[in-house]
């Protein structure tokens, strides 16, 4: 009997460990580099530019990512990305004054561009390492290591910057990427039985879409796949809500909540607690979860918790209820992503997955950008509270879309030539 937890598969454990180490490195840089930019400029504008530069590649590089992941071995794409991320850190050793900031912005852009390749490649490879019934567990565990990387890498980045300098961050970060590359390079080849007319009996490497005899689809084609439109709609609407949160949360915490900078940091950080707990439960304990049901339920929970939080200052501004609420809201975030990724993996053929997951990054970035814009209206006639309530309602709308439009597991497409997995051999 196949274990329901993906952690029982040695190859997945290696991918999971590589992701944890790589995510820790990402958070080292994510925390330290904006601090360095702010120290050099003393300007919030300079720091904002750093964040904006990070968003651009998700839109610009997505079409290229779709093609590369569809045509080349995903494992070696991930190895190349990790090595590229390590090498791209080197220019930071020459960032010492304001005049050097273009180097820092270039590093941010290159790293974000490489991440645009890494994440879709990982999500595309995942279904080749685990069975279909283990996808929810696998995606939940991936969400778990992303939050563990945040908990480890965020504080560690601040500590290393405090006791050393940017050079220490560069060295530590480069080591995480090299170790991740080594782990990914040891992943086994995943053999499937090819069912194309040209080589019906020839086993092919599932990490190599081009060997399966089917042409990989492009980004636009992926967005047009009928059975995935509901998932893309959910991602777009929920990303708009997330973009609104990025701007409005700070205004809420410092305004109606009358909190401090430390309180803002506490509330953002405490979300990881709920996320880690949800990742553990869904990754190791939960059995037979429906990706569609998980996605819809988590979005409804997200919306309800958001609306309760935004309206609670009329009752109390004591910090502890908000700590509990923000800890709780981390859980549906992990569950939603695990459910959505599982839907996309189940409902797409191998030749489509590279473009599908590149499209996920594109749609998410566009949605967040659209969500950031209404934040400027909070000082006007609309006001902060109506925008906050609209943000919560967008999550409820996403839940309705998920419930009505996401395909059920039974509607899974029949694998075609490149997608057949009737005979699978997983080498430990």
Coordinates of C-alpha atoms in Angstrom, one line a residue:
X1 CA 0.0 0.0 0.0
X2 CA 1.4 3.4 -1.0
X3 CA 2.1 5.8 1.8
X4 CA -0.1 8.9 1.6
X5 CA 2.8 11.2 2.7
X6 CA 5.2 12.2 0.0
X7 CA 7.9 12.3 2.6
X8 CA 8.1 8.5 2.4
X9 CA 9.7 8.9 -1.1
X10 CA 13.5 9.3 -0.9
X11 CA 13.7 11.4 -4.1
X12 CA 11.1 13.8 -2.7
X13 CA 12.9 14.1 0.6
X14 CA 16.0 15.3 -1.4
X15 CA 14.0 17.8 -3.4
X16 CA 12.3 19.0 -0.2
X17 CA 15.7 19.5 1.5
X18 CA 17.1 21.3 -1.5
X19 CA 14.0 23.6 -1.4
X20 CA 14.4 24.3 2.3
X21 CA 18.1 25.2 1.9
X22 CA 17.4 27.3 -1.2
X23 CA 14.4 29.1 0.4
X24 CA 16.6 29.9 3.5
X25 CA 19.1 31.5 1.1
X26 CA 16.4 33.4 -0.6
X27 CA 15.2 34.9 2.7
X28 CA 18.8 35.8 3.8
X29 CA 18.9 38.0 0.7
X30 CA 15.3 39.2 0.9
X31 CA 15.8 40.5 4.4
X32 CA 19.4 41.8 4.2
X33 CA 19.5 43.5 0.8
X34 CA 16.6 45.9 1.3
X35 CA 18.2 46.8 4.7
X36 CA 21.5 47.6 2.9
X37 CA 19.7 49.7 0.3
X38 CA 17.9 51.6 3.0
X39 CA 21.2 52.1 5.0
X40 CA 22.9 53.5 1.9
X41 CA 20.1 55.7 0.7
X42 CA 18.2 56.6 3.9
X43 CA 15.2 56.6 1.6
X44 CA 12.0 54.5 1.5
X45 CA 11.9 55.2 -2.2
X46 CA 15.2 53.3 -2.8
X47 CA 13.8 50.4 -0.9
X48 CA 10.6 50.4 -2.8
X49 CA 12.5 50.3 -6.1
X50 CA 14.2 47.2 -4.8
X51 CA 10.9 45.5 -4.3
X52 CA 9.5 46.7 -7.7
X53 CA 12.6 45.4 -9.5
X54 CA 11.9 42.0 -8.0
X55 CA 8.4 41.9 -9.5
X56 CA 9.4 42.7 -13.1
X57 CA 10.9 39.3 -14.1
X58 CA 7.8 37.4 -13.2
X59 CA 6.1 39.1 -16.1
X60 CA 9.1 39.6 -18.5
X61 CA 10.8 36.2 -18.1
X62 CA 7.6 34.0 -17.9
X63 CA 7.4 33.3 -21.7
X64 CA 11.0 32.2 -21.8
X65 CA 10.6 30.1 -18.6
X66 CA 7.7 28.3 -20.2
X67 CA 9.8 27.3 -23.3
X68 CA 12.9 26.3 -21.4
X69 CA 11.1 24.2 -18.8
X70 CA 9.0 22.6 -21.6
X71 CA 12.1 21.6 -23.6
X72 CA 14.9 20.8 -21.2
X73 CA 15.6 18.5 -18.2
X74 CA 13.9 20.2 -15.2
X75 CA 16.5 18.9 -12.7
X76 CA 19.4 20.4 -14.6
X77 CA 17.5 23.7 -15.1
X78 CA 17.2 23.9 -11.3
X79 CA 20.9 23.0 -10.8
X80 CA 21.9 25.7 -13.3
X81 CA 19.6 28.2 -11.6
X82 CA 21.1 27.5 -8.2
X83 CA 24.6 27.9 -9.5
X84 CA 23.6 31.0 -11.3
X85 CA 22.1 32.4 -8.1
X86 CA 25.4 31.8 -6.2
X87 CA 27.5 33.5 -8.9
X88 CA 25.0 36.4 -9.2
X89 CA 25.7 37.3 -5.6
X90 CA 29.4 38.2 -6.3
X91 CA 28.7 41.8 -7.5
X92 CA 27.3 42.6 -4.0
X93 CA 30.9 42.4 -2.7
X94 CA 31.5 45.8 -4.5
X95 CA 28.4 47.5 -3.1
X96 CA 29.7 50.0 -0.5
X97 CA 28.0 53.3 -1.3
X98 CA 25.0 54.9 -3.0
X99 CA 26.8 55.0 -6.4
X100 CA 27.0 51.2 -6.3
X101 CA 23.2 50.7 -6.0
X102 CA 22.8 49.8 -9.7
X103 CA 24.8 46.7 -8.9
X104 CA 22.5 45.8 -6.0
X105 CA 19.4 46.3 -8.2
X106 CA 21.0 44.2 -11.0
X107 CA 21.5 41.4 -8.5
X108 CA 17.9 41.6 -7.3
X109 CA 16.7 41.5 -11.0
X110 CA 18.9 38.5 -11.9
X111 CA 17.9 36.6 -8.8
X112 CA 14.2 37.2 -9.4
X113 CA 14.6 36.1 -13.0
X114 CA 16.3 32.9 -12.0
X115 CA 13.6 32.2 -9.4
X116 CA 11.0 32.6 -12.2
X117 CA 12.7 29.5 -13.7
X118 CA 13.3 27.6 -10.5
X119 CA 9.7 27.5 -9.0
X120 CA 7.9 26.4 -12.2
X121 CA 10.6 23.7 -12.8
X122 CA 10.1 22.4 -9.3
X123 CA 6.3 22.3 -9.5
X124 CA 6.6 20.6 -12.9
X125 CA 9.0 17.9 -11.7
X126 CA 7.0 17.2 -8.6
X127 CA 4.3 15.0 -10.2
X128 CA 7.0 12.8 -11.7
X129 CA 8.4 12.1 -8.2
X130 CA 5.2 11.2 -6.3
X131 CA 2.0 9.4 -7.0
X132 CA -1.2 11.4 -7.7
X133 CA -2.7 10.7 -4.3
X134 CA 0.5 12.1 -2.7
X135 CA 0.4 15.5 -4.5
X136 CA -1.5 17.3 -1.8
X137 CA 1.0 16.0 0.8
X138 CA 3.9 17.0 -1.4
X139 CA 2.7 20.5 -2.1
X140 CA 1.9 21.0 1.6
X141 CA 5.4 20.0 2.5
X142 CA 6.8 22.3 -0.1
X143 CA 4.8 25.1 1.5
X144 CA 6.1 24.0 4.9
X145 CA 9.7 24.3 3.9
X146 CA 9.1 27.7 2.3
X147 CA 7.8 28.9 5.7
X148 CA 10.6 27.2 7.6
X149 CA 13.0 28.9 5.2
X150 CA 11.4 32.2 6.1
X151 CA 11.6 31.5 9.8
X152 CA 15.3 30.5 9.6
X153 CA 16.6 32.8 6.8
X154 CA 14.8 36.0 7.8
X155 CA 16.2 36.3 11.4
X156 CA 19.5 34.8 10.3
X157 CA 19.9 37.4 7.6
X158 CA 19.4 40.2 10.1
X159 CA 21.9 38.7 12.6
X160 CA 24.6 38.1 9.9
X161 CA 24.2 41.7 8.7
X162 CA 24.5 42.9 12.3
X163 CA 27.6 40.9 13.3
X164 CA 29.3 41.2 9.9
X165 CA 28.7 42.9 6.6
X166 CA 27.1 42.2 3.2
X167 CA 30.1 40.0 2.4
X168 CA 29.1 37.5 5.1
X169 CA 25.6 37.4 3.7
X170 CA 27.0 36.7 0.2
X171 CA 29.1 33.8 1.5
X172 CA 26.4 32.2 3.5
X173 CA 23.8 32.6 0.8
X174 CA 26.1 31.2 -1.9
X175 CA 26.7 28.1 0.2
X176 CA 22.9 27.4 0.5
X177 CA 22.6 27.6 -3.3
X178 CA 25.5 25.3 -4.0
X179 CA 24.3 22.7 -1.4
X180 CA 20.8 22.9 -3.0
X181 CA 22.3 22.3 -6.5
X182 CA 24.2 19.2 -5.3
X183 CA 21.0 17.7 -3.7
X184 CA 19.0 18.3 -6.9
X185 CA 21.8 16.8 -9.1
X186 CA 21.4 13.6 -7.2
X187 CA 17.7 13.2 -8.0
X188 CA 17.0 10.0 -9.9
X189 CA 15.7 9.8 -13.4
X190 CA 12.0 9.1 -13.4
X191 CA 11.1 6.5 -16.1
X192 CA 7.7 6.3 -17.7
X193 CA 6.3 4.1 -20.5
X194 CA 6.0 6.1 -23.7
X195 CA 2.8 5.7 -25.5
X196 CA 3.5 7.7 -28.6
X197 CA 3.2 5.9 -31.9
X198 CA 6.9 6.2 -32.7
X199 CA 8.2 4.4 -29.6
X200 CA 5.5 2.6 -27.8
X201 CA 7.8 0.5 -25.7
X202 CA 10.7 2.9 -25.2
X203 CA 11.1 4.3 -21.6
X204 CA 11.7 8.0 -21.4
X205 CA 12.9 10.4 -18.8
X206 CA 9.9 12.2 -17.3
X207 CA 12.1 15.2 -16.5
X208 CA 12.8 15.5 -20.2
X209 CA 9.6 16.5 -21.9
X210 CA 11.2 16.7 -25.3
X211 CA 12.0 12.9 -25.2
X212 CA 8.3 12.0 -25.0
X213 CA 7.6 13.0 -28.6
X214 CA 5.1 15.8 -27.8
X215 CA 5.6 19.5 -28.4
X216 CA 5.6 21.5 -25.2
X217 CA 3.0 24.3 -25.1
X218 CA 3.7 28.0 -24.8
X219 CA 2.5 30.5 -22.2
X220 CA -0.5 31.7 -24.2
X221 CA -1.6 28.2 -24.9
X222 CA -1.4 27.3 -21.2
X223 CA -3.6 30.2 -20.3
X224 CA -6.2 29.0 -22.8
X225 CA -6.5 25.4 -21.5
X226 CA -10.2 25.2 -20.7
X227 CA -10.0 23.0 -17.6
X228 CA -7.4 25.3 -16.0
X229 CA -9.2 28.6 -16.4
X230 CA -10.9 28.3 -13.1
X231 CA -7.5 27.8 -11.3
X232 CA -6.1 30.9 -13.1
X233 CA -9.2 32.9 -12.2
X234 CA -8.7 31.9 -8.5
X235 CA -5.0 32.8 -8.7
X236 CA -5.8 36.2 -10.2
X237 CA -8.5 37.3 -7.8
X238 CA -6.7 36.0 -4.7
X239 CA -3.5 37.7 -5.9
X240 CA -5.3 41.0 -6.2
X241 CA -6.4 40.5 -2.5
X242 CA -2.8 39.7 -1.6
X243 CA -1.5 42.9 -3.4
X244 CA -4.1 45.0 -1.5
X245 CA -2.9 43.4 1.8
X246 CA 0.7 44.3 1.2
X247 CA -0.2 48.0 1.2
X248 CA -3.2 48.1 3.5
X249 CA -1.9 46.0 6.3
X250 CA 0.7 48.5 7.3
X251 CA -1.9 51.3 7.2
X252 CA -4.2 49.2 9.3
X253 CA -1.6 48.2 11.9
X254 CA -0.4 51.8 12.3
X255 CA -3.8 53.4 12.0
X256 CA -7.0 51.7 13.4
X257 CA -4.9 49.2 15.4
X258 CA -2.6 52.0 16.7
X259 CA 0.4 49.6 16.7
X260 CA 4.1 50.2 16.5
X261 CA 6.8 49.1 14.0
X262 CA 7.6 46.2 16.3
X263 CA 3.9 45.2 16.3
X264 CA 3.8 45.2 12.5
X265 CA 6.8 42.9 12.5
X266 CA 5.2 40.6 15.1
X267 CA 1.9 40.3 13.2
X268 CA 3.7 39.5 9.9
X269 CA 6.0 37.0 11.4
X270 CA 3.4 35.2 13.5
X271 CA 1.7 34.1 10.3
X272 CA 4.4 31.5 9.7
X273 CA 3.3 29.7 12.9
X274 CA -0.1 28.8 11.4
X275 CA 1.5 28.0 8.0
X276 CA 4.0 25.6 9.6
X277 CA 1.3 23.8 11.6
X278 CA -0.9 23.5 8.5
X279 CA 2.0 22.2 6.4
X280 CA 2.8 19.5 9.0
X281 CA -0.8 18.4 9.3
X282 CA -1.5 18.3 5.6
X283 CA 1.9 16.9 4.7
X284 CA 2.1 14.1 7.2
X285 CA -1.3 13.5 8.8
X286 CA -4.3 14.4 6.5
X287 CA -5.6 11.6 4.3
X288 CA -7.6 11.6 1.1
X289 CA -8.0 15.4 0.8
X290 CA -9.6 16.8 -2.3
X291 CA -7.5 19.6 -3.8
X292 CA -10.7 21.4 -5.0
X293 CA -12.3 21.2 -1.6
X294 CA -9.1 22.3 0.2
X295 CA -8.7 25.3 -2.1
X296 CA -12.3 26.5 -1.7
X297 CA -12.5 25.9 2.1
X298 CA -9.1 27.7 2.7
X299 CA -10.2 30.7 0.6
X300 CA -13.5 31.0 2.6
X301 CA -11.5 30.8 5.8
X302 CA -9.1 33.4 4.5
X303 CA -12.0 35.8 3.7
X304 CA -13.8 35.3 7.1
X305 CA -10.6 35.7 9.1
X306 CA -9.7 38.8 7.1
X307 CA -13.1 40.4 7.6
X308 CA -13.1 39.6 11.4
X309 CA -9.6 41.1 11.7
X310 CA -10.3 44.4 9.8
X311 CA -13.5 45.1 11.8
X312 CA -12.2 44.0 15.2
X313 CA -10.8 47.5 16.1
X314 CA -14.3 48.7 16.8
X315 CA -14.3 46.2 19.7
X316 CA -10.7 46.2 20.9
X317 CA -7.2 47.3 19.9
X318 CA -5.4 45.0 22.3
X319 CA -2.6 43.2 20.4
X320 CA -3.3 39.6 21.6
X321 CA -6.5 38.9 19.6
X322 CA -4.7 40.0 16.4
X323 CA -1.7 37.8 17.2
X324 CA -4.1 34.8 17.3
X325 CA -5.9 35.9 14.2
X326 CA -2.7 36.4 12.2
X327 CA -1.3 33.1 13.4
X328 CA -4.5 31.4 12.3
X329 CA -4.5 33.1 8.9
X330 CA -1.2 31.5 8.0
X331 CA -2.9 28.1 7.8
X332 CA -5.3 28.7 4.9
X333 CA -2.5 30.3 2.9
X334 CA -0.5 27.0 2.9
X335 CA -3.6 24.9 2.3
X336 CA -4.8 27.1 -0.6
X337 CA -1.5 26.9 -2.4
X338 CA -1.2 23.2 -1.8
X339 CA -4.7 22.7 -3.2
X340 CA -4.2 24.9 -6.2
X341 CA -0.8 23.4 -7.1
X342 CA -2.3 19.9 -6.9
X343 CA -5.2 20.9 -9.1
X344 CA -2.8 22.3 -11.7
X345 CA -0.6 19.2 -11.6
X346 CA -3.4 16.8 -11.8
X347 CA -5.3 18.6 -14.6
X348 CA -2.3 19.2 -16.9
X349 CA -0.3 16.9 -19.1
X350 CA 3.5 16.8 -18.7
X351 CA 4.1 18.7 -21.9
X352 CA 1.9 21.5 -20.6
X353 CA 3.2 21.9 -17.0
X354 CA 6.2 24.0 -17.7
X355 CA 4.1 26.7 -19.4
X356 CA 1.3 26.2 -16.8
X357 CA 3.5 27.0 -13.9
X358 CA 5.3 29.9 -15.7
X359 CA 1.8 31.2 -16.3
X360 CA 1.0 30.9 -12.5
X361 CA 3.9 33.3 -11.8
X362 CA 2.7 35.7 -14.4
X363 CA -0.9 35.8 -13.3
X364 CA 0.1 36.1 -9.7
X365 CA 2.4 39.1 -10.4
X366 CA -0.2 40.9 -12.5
X367 CA -2.8 40.3 -9.8
X368 CA -0.6 41.6 -7.0
X369 CA 0.3 44.7 -9.1
X370 CA -3.4 45.4 -9.6
X371 CA -4.0 45.0 -5.9
X372 CA -1.3 47.4 -4.9
X373 CA -2.9 50.2 -6.9
X374 CA -6.0 50.6 -4.7
X375 CA -3.8 51.3 -1.7
X376 CA -3.3 54.8 -3.0
X377 CA -7.1 55.4 -2.6
X378 CA -7.1 54.8 1.2
X379 CA -6.4 58.4 1.9
X380 CA -9.2 59.7 -0.3
X381 CA -13.0 59.5 -0.3
X382 CA -13.1 55.7 -0.2
X383 CA -11.2 55.4 3.1
X384 CA -9.2 52.5 4.6
X385 CA -12.0 50.3 6.0
X386 CA -14.0 49.9 2.8
X387 CA -10.8 48.8 1.0
X388 CA -10.0 46.4 3.7
X389 CA -13.4 44.9 3.6
X390 CA -13.2 44.6 -0.2
X391 CA -9.9 42.8 0.2
X392 CA -11.6 40.2 2.5
X393 CA -14.5 39.8 0.1
X394 CA -12.1 39.1 -2.8
X395 CA -11.0 36.0 -0.9
X396 CA -14.6 35.0 -0.5
X397 CA -15.2 35.5 -4.2
X398 CA -12.1 33.4 -4.9
X399 CA -13.6 30.6 -2.8
X400 CA -16.9 30.8 -4.8
X401 CA -14.9 30.6 -8.1
X402 CA -12.9 27.6 -6.7
X403 CA -16.1 25.8 -5.6
X404 CA -17.9 26.3 -8.9
X405 CA -15.1 26.3 -11.5
X406 CA -12.2 24.1 -10.3
X407 CA -12.4 20.6 -11.9
X408 CA -13.0 17.6 -9.7
X409 CA -10.3 14.9 -9.4
X410 CA -12.6 12.6 -11.4
X411 CA -12.4 15.1 -14.3
X412 CA -8.6 14.5 -14.7
X413 CA -7.6 14.4 -18.3
X414 CA -6.6 11.1 -19.8
X415 CA -2.8 11.1 -20.3
X416 CA -1.7 11.3 -23.9
X417 CA 1.4 10.2 -25.5
X418 CA 3.8 12.1 -23.4
X419 CA 1.6 12.0 -20.3
X420 CA 1.0 8.4 -19.8
X421 CA 2.2 7.1 -16.5
X422 CA 1.0 3.5 -16.6
X423 CA 4.4 2.1 -15.8
X424 CA 6.5 4.2 -13.5
X425 CA 9.9 3.3 -12.0
X426 CA 11.1 5.5 -9.2
X427 CA 14.7 4.9 -8.2
X428 CA 15.5 6.0 -4.6

